[in-house]
mmCIF file of C-alpha atoms in Angstrom:
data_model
loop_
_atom_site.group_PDB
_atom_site.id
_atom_site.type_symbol
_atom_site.label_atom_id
_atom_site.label_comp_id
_atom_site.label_asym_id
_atom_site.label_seq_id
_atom_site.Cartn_x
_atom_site.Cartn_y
_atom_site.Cartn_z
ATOM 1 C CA UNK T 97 55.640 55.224 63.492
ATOM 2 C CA UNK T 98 54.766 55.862 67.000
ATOM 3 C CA UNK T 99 51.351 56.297 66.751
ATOM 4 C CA UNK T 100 51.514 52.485 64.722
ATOM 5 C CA UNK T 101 53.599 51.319 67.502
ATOM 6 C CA UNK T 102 50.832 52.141 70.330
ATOM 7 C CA UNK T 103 47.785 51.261 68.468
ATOM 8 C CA UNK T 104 46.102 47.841 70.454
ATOM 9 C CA UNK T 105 48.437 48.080 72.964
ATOM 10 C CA UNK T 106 47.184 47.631 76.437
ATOM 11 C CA UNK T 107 49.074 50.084 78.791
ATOM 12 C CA UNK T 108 48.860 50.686 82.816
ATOM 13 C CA UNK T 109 49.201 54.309 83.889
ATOM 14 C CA UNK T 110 49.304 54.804 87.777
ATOM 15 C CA UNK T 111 48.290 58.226 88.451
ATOM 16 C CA UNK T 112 46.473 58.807 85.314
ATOM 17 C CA UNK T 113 44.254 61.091 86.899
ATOM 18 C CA UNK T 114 47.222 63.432 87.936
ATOM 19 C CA UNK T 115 48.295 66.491 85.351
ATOM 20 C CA UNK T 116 50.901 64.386 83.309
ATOM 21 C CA UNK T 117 49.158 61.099 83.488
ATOM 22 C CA UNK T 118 45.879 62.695 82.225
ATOM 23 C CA UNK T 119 48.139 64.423 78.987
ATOM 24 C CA UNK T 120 49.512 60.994 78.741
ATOM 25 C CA UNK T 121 46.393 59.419 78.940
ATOM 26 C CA UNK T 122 44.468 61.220 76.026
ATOM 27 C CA UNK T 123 47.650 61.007 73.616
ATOM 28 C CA UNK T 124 48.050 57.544 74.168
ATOM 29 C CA UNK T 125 44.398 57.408 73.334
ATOM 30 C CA UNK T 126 44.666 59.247 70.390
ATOM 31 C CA UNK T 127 47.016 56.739 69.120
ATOM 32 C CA UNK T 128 44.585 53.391 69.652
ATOM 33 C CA UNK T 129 46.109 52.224 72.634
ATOM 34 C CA UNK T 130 44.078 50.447 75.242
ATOM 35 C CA UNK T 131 44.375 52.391 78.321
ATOM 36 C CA UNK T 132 43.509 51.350 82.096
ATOM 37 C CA UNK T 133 44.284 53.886 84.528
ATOM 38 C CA UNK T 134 44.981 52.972 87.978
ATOM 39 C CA UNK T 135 44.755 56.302 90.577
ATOM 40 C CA UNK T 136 43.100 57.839 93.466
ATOM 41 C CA UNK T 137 40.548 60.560 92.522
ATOM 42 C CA UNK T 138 41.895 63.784 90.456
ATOM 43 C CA UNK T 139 43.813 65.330 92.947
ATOM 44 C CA UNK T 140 42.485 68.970 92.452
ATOM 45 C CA UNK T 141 38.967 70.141 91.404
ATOM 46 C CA UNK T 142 38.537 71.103 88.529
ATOM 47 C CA UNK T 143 41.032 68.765 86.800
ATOM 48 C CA UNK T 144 42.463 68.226 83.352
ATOM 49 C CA UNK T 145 40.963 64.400 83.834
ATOM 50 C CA UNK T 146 37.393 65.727 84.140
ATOM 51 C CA UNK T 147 37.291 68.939 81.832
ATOM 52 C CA UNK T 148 38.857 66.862 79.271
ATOM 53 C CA UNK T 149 36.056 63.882 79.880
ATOM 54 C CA UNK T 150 38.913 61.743 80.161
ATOM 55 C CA UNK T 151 36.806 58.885 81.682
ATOM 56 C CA UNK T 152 35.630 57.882 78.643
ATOM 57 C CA UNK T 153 39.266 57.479 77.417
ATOM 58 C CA UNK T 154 40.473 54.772 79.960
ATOM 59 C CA UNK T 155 39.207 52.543 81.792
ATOM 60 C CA UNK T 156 39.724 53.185 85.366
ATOM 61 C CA UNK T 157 40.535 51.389 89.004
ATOM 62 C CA UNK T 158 40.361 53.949 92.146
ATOM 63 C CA UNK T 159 43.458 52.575 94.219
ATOM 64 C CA UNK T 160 46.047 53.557 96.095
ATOM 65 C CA UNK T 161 49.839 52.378 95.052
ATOM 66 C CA UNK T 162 50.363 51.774 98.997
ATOM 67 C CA UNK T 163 47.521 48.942 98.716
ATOM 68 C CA UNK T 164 50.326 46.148 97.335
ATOM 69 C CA UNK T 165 47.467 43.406 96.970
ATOM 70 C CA UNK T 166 44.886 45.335 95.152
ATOM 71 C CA UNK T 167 47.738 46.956 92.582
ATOM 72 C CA UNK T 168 49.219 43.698 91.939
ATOM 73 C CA UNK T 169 45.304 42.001 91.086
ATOM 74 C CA UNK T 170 44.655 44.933 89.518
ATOM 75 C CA UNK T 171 47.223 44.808 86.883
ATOM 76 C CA UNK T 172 47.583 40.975 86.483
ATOM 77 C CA UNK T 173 44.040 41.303 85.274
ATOM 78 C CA UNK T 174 44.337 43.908 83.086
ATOM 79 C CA UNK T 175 47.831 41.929 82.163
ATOM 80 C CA UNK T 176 49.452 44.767 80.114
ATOM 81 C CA UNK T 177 51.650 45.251 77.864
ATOM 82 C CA UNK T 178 53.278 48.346 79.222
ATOM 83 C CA UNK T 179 53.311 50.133 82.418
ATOM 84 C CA UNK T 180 53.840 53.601 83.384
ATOM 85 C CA UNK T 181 54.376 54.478 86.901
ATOM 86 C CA UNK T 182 53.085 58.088 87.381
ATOM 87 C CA UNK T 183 51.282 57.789 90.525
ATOM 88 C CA UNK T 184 53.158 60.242 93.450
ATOM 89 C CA UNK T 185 53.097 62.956 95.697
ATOM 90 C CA UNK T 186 54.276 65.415 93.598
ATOM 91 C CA UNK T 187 54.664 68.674 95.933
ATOM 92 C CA UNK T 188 57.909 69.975 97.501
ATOM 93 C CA UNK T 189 56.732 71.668 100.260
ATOM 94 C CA UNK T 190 53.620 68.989 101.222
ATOM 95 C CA UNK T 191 56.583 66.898 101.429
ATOM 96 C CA UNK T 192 57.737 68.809 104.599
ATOM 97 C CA UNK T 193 53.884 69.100 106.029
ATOM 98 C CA UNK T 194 53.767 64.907 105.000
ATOM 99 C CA UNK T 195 57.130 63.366 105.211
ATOM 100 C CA UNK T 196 55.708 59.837 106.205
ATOM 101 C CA UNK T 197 53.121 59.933 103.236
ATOM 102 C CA UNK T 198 55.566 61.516 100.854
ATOM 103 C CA UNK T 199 57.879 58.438 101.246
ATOM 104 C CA UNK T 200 55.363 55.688 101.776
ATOM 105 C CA UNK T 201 53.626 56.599 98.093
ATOM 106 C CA UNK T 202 56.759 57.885 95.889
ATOM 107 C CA UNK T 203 59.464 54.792 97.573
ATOM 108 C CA UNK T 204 56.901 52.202 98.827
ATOM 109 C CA UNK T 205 54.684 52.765 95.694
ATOM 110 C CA UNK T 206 57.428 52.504 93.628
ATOM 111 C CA UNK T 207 58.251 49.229 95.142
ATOM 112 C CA UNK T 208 54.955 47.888 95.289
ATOM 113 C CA UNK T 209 54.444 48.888 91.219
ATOM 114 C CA UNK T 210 57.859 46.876 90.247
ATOM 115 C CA UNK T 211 57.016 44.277 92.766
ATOM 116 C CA UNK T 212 53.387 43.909 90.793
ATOM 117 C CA UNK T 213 55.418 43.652 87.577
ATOM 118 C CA UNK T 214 56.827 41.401 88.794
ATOM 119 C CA UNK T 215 53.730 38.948 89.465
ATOM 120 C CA UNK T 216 52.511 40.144 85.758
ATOM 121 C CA UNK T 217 54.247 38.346 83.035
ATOM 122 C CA UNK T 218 52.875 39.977 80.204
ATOM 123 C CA UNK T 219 54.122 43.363 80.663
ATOM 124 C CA UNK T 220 57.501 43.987 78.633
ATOM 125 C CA UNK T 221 58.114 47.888 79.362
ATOM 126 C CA UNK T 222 57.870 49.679 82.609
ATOM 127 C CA UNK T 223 58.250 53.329 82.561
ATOM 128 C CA UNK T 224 59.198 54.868 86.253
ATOM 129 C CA UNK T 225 58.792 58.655 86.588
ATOM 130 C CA UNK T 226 60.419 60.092 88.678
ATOM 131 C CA UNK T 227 61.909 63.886 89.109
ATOM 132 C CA UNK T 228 65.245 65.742 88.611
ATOM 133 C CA UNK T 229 65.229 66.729 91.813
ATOM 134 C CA UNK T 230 66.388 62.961 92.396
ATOM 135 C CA UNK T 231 70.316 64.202 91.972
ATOM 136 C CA UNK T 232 71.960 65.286 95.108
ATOM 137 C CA UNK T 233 71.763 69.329 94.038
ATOM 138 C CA UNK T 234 74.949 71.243 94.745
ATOM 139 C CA UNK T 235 73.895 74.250 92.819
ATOM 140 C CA UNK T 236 76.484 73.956 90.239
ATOM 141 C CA UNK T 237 76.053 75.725 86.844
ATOM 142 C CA UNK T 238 76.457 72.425 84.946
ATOM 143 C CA UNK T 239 74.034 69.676 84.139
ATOM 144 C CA UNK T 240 73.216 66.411 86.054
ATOM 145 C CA UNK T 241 73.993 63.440 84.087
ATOM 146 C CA UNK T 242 71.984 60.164 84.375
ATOM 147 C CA UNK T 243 75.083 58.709 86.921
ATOM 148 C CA UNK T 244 75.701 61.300 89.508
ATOM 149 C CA UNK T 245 74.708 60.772 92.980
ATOM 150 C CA UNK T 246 70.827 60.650 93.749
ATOM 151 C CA UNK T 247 70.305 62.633 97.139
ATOM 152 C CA UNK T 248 67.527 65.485 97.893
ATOM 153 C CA UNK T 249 67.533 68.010 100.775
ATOM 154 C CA UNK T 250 64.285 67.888 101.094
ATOM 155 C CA UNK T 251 61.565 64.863 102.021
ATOM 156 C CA UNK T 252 60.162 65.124 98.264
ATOM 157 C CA UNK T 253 63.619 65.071 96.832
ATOM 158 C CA UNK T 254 65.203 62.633 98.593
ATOM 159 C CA UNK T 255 62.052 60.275 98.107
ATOM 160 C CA UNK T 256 62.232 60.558 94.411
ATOM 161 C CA UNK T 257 66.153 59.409 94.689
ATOM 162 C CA UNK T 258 64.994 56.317 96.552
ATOM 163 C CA UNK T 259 62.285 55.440 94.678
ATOM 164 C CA UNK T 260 65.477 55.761 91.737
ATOM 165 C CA UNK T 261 67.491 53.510 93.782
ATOM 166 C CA UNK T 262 64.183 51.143 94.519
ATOM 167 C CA UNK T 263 64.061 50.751 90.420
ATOM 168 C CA UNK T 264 67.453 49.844 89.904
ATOM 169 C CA UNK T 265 67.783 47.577 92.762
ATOM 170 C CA UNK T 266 64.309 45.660 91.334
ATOM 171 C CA UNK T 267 66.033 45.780 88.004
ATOM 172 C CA UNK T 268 69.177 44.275 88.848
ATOM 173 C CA UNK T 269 67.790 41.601 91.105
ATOM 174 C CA UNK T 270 64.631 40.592 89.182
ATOM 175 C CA UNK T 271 64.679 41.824 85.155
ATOM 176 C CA UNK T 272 68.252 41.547 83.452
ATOM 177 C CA UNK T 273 68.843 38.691 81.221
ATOM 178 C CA UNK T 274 68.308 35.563 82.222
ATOM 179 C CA UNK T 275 65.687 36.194 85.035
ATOM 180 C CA UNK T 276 61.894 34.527 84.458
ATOM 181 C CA UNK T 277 61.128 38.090 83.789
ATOM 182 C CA UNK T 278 60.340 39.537 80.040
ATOM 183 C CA UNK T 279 60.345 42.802 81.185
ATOM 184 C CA UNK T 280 62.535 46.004 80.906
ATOM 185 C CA UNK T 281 62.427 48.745 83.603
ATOM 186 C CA UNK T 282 63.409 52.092 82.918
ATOM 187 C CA UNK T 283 64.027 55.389 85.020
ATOM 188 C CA UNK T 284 63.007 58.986 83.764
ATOM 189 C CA UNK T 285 63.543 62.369 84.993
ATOM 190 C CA UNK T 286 62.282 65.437 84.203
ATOM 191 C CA UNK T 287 62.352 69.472 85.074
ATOM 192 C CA UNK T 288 59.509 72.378 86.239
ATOM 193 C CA UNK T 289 56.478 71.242 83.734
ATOM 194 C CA UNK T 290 53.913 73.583 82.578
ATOM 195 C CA UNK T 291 51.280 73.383 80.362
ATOM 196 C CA UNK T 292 47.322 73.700 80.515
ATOM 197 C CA UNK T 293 45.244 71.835 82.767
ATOM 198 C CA UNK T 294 47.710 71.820 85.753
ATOM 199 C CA UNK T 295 45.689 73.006 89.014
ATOM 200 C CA UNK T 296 48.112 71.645 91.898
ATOM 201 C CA UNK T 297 48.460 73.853 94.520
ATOM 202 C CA UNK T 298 51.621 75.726 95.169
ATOM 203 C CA UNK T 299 52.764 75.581 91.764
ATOM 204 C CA UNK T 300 53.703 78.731 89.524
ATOM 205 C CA UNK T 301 50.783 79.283 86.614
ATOM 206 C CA UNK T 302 48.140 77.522 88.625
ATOM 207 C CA UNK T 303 48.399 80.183 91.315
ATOM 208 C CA UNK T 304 48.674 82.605 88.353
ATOM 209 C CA UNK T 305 45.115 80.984 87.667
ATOM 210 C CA UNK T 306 43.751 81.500 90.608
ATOM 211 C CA UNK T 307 45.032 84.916 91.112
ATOM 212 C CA UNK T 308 43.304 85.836 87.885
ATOM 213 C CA UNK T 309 40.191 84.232 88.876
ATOM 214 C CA UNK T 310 39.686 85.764 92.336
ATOM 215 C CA UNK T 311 41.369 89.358 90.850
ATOM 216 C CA UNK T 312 44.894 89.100 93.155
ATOM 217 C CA UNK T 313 47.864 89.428 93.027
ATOM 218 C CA UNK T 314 50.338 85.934 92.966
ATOM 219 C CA UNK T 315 53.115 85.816 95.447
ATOM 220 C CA UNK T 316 56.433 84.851 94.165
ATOM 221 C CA UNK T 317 59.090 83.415 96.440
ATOM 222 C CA UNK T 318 61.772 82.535 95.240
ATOM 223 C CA UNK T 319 62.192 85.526 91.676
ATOM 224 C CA UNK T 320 65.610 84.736 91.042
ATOM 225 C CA UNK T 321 65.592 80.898 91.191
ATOM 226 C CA UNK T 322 66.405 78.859 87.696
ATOM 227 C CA UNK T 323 64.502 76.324 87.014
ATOM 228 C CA UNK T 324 64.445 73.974 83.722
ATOM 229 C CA UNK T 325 60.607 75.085 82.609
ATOM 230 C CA UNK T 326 59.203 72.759 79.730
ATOM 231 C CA UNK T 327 55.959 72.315 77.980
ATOM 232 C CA UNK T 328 54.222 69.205 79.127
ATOM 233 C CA UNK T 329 54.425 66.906 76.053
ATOM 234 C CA UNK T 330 58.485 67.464 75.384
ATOM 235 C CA UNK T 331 59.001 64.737 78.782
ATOM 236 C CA UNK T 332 56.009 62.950 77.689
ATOM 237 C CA UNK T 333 57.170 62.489 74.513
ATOM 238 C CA UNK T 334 60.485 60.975 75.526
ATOM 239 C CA UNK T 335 58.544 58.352 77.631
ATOM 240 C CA UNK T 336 56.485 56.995 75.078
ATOM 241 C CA UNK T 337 59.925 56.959 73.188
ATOM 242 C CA UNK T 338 62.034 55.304 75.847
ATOM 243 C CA UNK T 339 58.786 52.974 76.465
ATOM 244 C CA UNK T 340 58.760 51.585 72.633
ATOM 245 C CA UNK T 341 62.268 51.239 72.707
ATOM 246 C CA UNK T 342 62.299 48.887 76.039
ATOM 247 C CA UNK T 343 59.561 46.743 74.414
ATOM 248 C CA UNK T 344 61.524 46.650 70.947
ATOM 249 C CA UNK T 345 64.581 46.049 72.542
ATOM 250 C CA UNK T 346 64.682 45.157 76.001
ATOM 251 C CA UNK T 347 67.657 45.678 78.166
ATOM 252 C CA UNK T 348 69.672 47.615 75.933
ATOM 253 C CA UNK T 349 67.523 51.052 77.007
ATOM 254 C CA UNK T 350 66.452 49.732 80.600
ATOM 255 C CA UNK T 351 68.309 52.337 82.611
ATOM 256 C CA UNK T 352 67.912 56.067 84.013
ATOM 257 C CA UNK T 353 67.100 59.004 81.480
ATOM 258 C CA UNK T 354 66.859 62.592 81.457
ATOM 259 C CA UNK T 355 64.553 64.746 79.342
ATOM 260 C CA UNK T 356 64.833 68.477 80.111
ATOM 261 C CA UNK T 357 64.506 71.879 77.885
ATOM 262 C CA UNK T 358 67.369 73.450 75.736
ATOM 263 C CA UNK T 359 69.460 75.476 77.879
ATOM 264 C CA UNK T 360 68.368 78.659 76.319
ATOM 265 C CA UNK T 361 64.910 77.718 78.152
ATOM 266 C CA UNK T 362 66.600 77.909 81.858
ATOM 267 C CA UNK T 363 64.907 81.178 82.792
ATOM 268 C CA UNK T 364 64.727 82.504 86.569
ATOM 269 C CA UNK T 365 61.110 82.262 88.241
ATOM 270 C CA UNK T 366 60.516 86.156 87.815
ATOM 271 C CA UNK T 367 61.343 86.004 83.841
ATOM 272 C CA UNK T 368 58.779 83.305 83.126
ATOM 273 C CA UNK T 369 56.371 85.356 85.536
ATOM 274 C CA UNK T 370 56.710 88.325 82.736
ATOM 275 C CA UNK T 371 56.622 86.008 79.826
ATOM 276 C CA UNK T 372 53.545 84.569 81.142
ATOM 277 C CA UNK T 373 51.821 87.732 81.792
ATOM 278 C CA UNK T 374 52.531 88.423 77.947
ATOM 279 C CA UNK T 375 51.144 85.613 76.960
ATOM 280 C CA UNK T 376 48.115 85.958 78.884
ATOM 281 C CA UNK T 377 47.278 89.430 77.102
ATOM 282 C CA UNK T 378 47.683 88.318 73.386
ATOM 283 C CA UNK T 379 44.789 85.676 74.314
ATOM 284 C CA UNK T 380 43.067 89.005 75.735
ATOM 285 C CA UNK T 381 43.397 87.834 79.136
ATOM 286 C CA UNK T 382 43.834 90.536 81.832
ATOM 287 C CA UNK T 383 47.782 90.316 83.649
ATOM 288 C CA UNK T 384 48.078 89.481 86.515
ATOM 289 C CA UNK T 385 49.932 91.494 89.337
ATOM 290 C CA UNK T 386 52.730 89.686 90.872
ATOM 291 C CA UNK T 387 54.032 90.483 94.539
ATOM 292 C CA UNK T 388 57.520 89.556 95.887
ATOM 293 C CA UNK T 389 57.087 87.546 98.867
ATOM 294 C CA UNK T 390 59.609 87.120 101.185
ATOM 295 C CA UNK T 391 59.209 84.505 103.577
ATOM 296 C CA UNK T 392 61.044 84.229 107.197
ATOM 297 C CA UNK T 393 62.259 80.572 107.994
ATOM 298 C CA UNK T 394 60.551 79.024 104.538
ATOM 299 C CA UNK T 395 61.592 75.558 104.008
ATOM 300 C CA UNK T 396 64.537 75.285 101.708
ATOM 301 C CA UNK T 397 64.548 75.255 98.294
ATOM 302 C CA UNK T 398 66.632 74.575 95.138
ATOM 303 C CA UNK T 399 67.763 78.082 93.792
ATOM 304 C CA UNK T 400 69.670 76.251 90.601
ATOM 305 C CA UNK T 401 68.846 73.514 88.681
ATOM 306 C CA UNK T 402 69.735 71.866 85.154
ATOM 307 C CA UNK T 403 69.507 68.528 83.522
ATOM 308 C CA UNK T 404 72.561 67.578 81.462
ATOM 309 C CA UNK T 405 69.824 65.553 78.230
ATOM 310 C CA UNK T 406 72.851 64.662 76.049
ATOM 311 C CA UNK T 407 72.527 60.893 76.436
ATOM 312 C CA UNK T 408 68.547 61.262 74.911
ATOM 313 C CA UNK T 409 70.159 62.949 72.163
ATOM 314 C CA UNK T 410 72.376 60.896 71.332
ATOM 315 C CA UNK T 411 70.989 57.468 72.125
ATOM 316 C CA UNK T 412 67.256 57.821 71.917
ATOM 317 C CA UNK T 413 67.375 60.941 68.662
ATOM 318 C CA UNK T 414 65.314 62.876 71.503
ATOM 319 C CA UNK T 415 65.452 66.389 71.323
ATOM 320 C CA UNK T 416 63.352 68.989 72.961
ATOM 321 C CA UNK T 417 61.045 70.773 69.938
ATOM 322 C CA UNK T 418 59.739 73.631 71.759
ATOM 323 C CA UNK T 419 60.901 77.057 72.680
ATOM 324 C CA UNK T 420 59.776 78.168 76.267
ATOM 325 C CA UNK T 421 57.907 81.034 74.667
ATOM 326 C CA UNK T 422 55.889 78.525 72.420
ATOM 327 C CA UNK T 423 55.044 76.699 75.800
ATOM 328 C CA UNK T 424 53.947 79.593 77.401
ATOM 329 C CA UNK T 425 51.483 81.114 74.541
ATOM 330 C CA UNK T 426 50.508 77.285 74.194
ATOM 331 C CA UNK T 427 49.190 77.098 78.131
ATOM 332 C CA UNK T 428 48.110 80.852 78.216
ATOM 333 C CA UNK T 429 46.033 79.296 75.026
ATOM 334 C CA UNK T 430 44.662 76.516 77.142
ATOM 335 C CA UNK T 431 43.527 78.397 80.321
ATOM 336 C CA UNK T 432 42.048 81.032 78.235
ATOM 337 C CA UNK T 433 39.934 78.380 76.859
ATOM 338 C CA UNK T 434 39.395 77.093 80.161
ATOM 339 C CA UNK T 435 38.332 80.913 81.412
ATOM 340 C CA UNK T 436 35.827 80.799 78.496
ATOM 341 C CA UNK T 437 34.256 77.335 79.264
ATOM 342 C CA UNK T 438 35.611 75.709 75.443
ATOM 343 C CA UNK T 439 35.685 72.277 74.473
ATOM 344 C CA UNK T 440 38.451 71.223 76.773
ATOM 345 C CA UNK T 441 39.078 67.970 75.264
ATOM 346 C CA UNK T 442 39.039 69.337 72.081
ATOM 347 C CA UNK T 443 41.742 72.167 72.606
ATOM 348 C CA UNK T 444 43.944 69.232 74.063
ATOM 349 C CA UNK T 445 43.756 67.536 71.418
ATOM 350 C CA UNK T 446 44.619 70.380 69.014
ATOM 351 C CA UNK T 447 47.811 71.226 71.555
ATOM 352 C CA UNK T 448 48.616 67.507 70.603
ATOM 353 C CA UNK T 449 48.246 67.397 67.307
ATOM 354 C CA UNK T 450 50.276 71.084 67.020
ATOM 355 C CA UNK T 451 53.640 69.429 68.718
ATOM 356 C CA UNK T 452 53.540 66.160 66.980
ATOM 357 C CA UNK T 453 53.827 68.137 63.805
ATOM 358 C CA UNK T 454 56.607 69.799 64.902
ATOM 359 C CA UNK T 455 59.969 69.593 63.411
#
């Protein structure tokens, strides 16, 4: 039904060039859809976006979500149908380096996206992504829920709860019933994604990666913190869901959502370090050594953090398929792949295919 849904479509992803928008990208590909990409360059060489030959998926703008005039021409002449907002500055601690950046492209880009929605009246669903680490984190045991507080300690967080707060303030004032606009905005939030093709730096299995490649050890941090670790396509797969449901339906699903693992899957950072090295070796790839770092005045970071995902379960029949375990043999697959120069779009494609059949 989904794939039916999507086929001759035309959908705007901002940041398609980005590790989720580039999964994103070749799924909604997959399924027919007419995809224009709007993004700076890949952020990180090499890149899912260019070993996959995702250019000839999507047809692409180079821009910048600060650049309010060329976003807004940009996408009232592609005049889609939907719009996904993926486009960010996705690091914690460049966040602290770039505090002025951080907020001017994850609050002001938000803005500017909604505000070129606004300008565009064919689009009918707009997909925001944002981050779990919107919620105001008090390190309790229990799940955040869709209405507790947005906050963030730190300049990433706190710019991903404003940019929440910019979406529901453009919603209120601009795209509920009986405004000029058709559209219907939704909010979606999501935990620590892995998966093949990710290269950022500072994140866990790319420096894995790149400790295999150069023959190092990786430095962990932070061992003991929890984090909610997912394979790539579980959140993706909720926004394509919450995405048909705003264009079927309209207001009734334009609000915030939540899309996190099972909480068997909450496993500290040194856990999924040992998993990972398992995985590695059953796709006869070397471990890799990992070294406890402990770092003296380190910028803070969340040591606890779960999503509460009942209202997807209940409102949108969204359920997390895979186990953390799957996830991990599924990127220790990919990179593998990657190590032995494969068909990179064609192992995406078969990691695709693999979760949409299962049950």
């Amino acid at each position: 039904m989904a794939a039916q849904f999507w086929r001759d479509k035309r959908v705007f992803i901002t940041g398609h060039t980005g590790f989720k928008g580039s999964w994103l990208t070749l799924w909604l590909h997959r399924w027919g859809a007419k995809v224009y990409g709007y993004s700076l360059p890949a952020p990180t060489n090499p890149s899912l976006f260019h070993l996959a030959r995702l250019q000839n998926c999507v047809q692409t703008t180079t821009g910048d979500v600060r650049d309010l005039k060329h976003l807004s021409e940009t996408m009232a002449a592609v005049q889609p149908d939907v719009v996904f907002h993926l486009a960010a500055q996705p690091l914690v601690r460049d966040s602290y380096n770039s505090p002025i950046d951080t907020f001017a492209i994850n609050v002001m880009g938000t803005a500017h996206v909604l505000e070129a929605v606004r300008q565009t009246p064919s689009v009918r669903s707009v997909v925001v992504v944002t981050s779990d680490k919107c919620y105001e984190n008090r390190e309790w045991l229990w799940g955040y829920r869709e209405d507790d507080p947005m906050g963030g300690h730190d300049p990433y967080s706190s710019s991903k709860g404003a940019a929440e707060l910019v979406t529901s303030a453009y919603r209120r004032s601009y795209f509920q019933q009986g405004t000029d606009s058709q559209a219907a905005i939704a909010s979606v939030r999501a935990g620590n994604v892995i998966g093949g093709g990710d290269f950022a730096a500072d994140r866990l299995i790319p420096d894995f990666i790149r400790a295999l490649e150069k023959e190092e050890a990786v430095s962990i941090r932070n061992p003991h913190a929890i984090r909610p670790w997912q394979f790539v396509l579980e959140p993706l797969s909720g926004y394509l869901t919450v995405a048909q449901r705003l264009f079927e339906s309209g207001q009734q699903f334009a609000e915030g959502w939540n899309f996190g693992p099972a909480d068997t899957d909450l496993q500290t950072v040194s856990q999924l370090c040992a998993t990972f090295n398992h995985s590695l070796q059953k796709n006869e790839v070397a471990p890799v050594e990992v070294r406890l770092e402990s770092q003296a005045n380190a910028p803070h970071e969340a040591a606890f953090l779960r999503l509460d995902i009942s209202k997807a379960r209940q409102r949108l029949d969204w359920i997390p398929k895979m186990e953390l375990y799957t996830a991990l043999e599924l990127t220790a697959q990919w990179y593998s792949g990657y190590i032995n120069n494969e068909d990179m779009r064609s192992l995406s494609e078969s990691q695709i295919e693999f979760y949409q059949n299962l049950t």
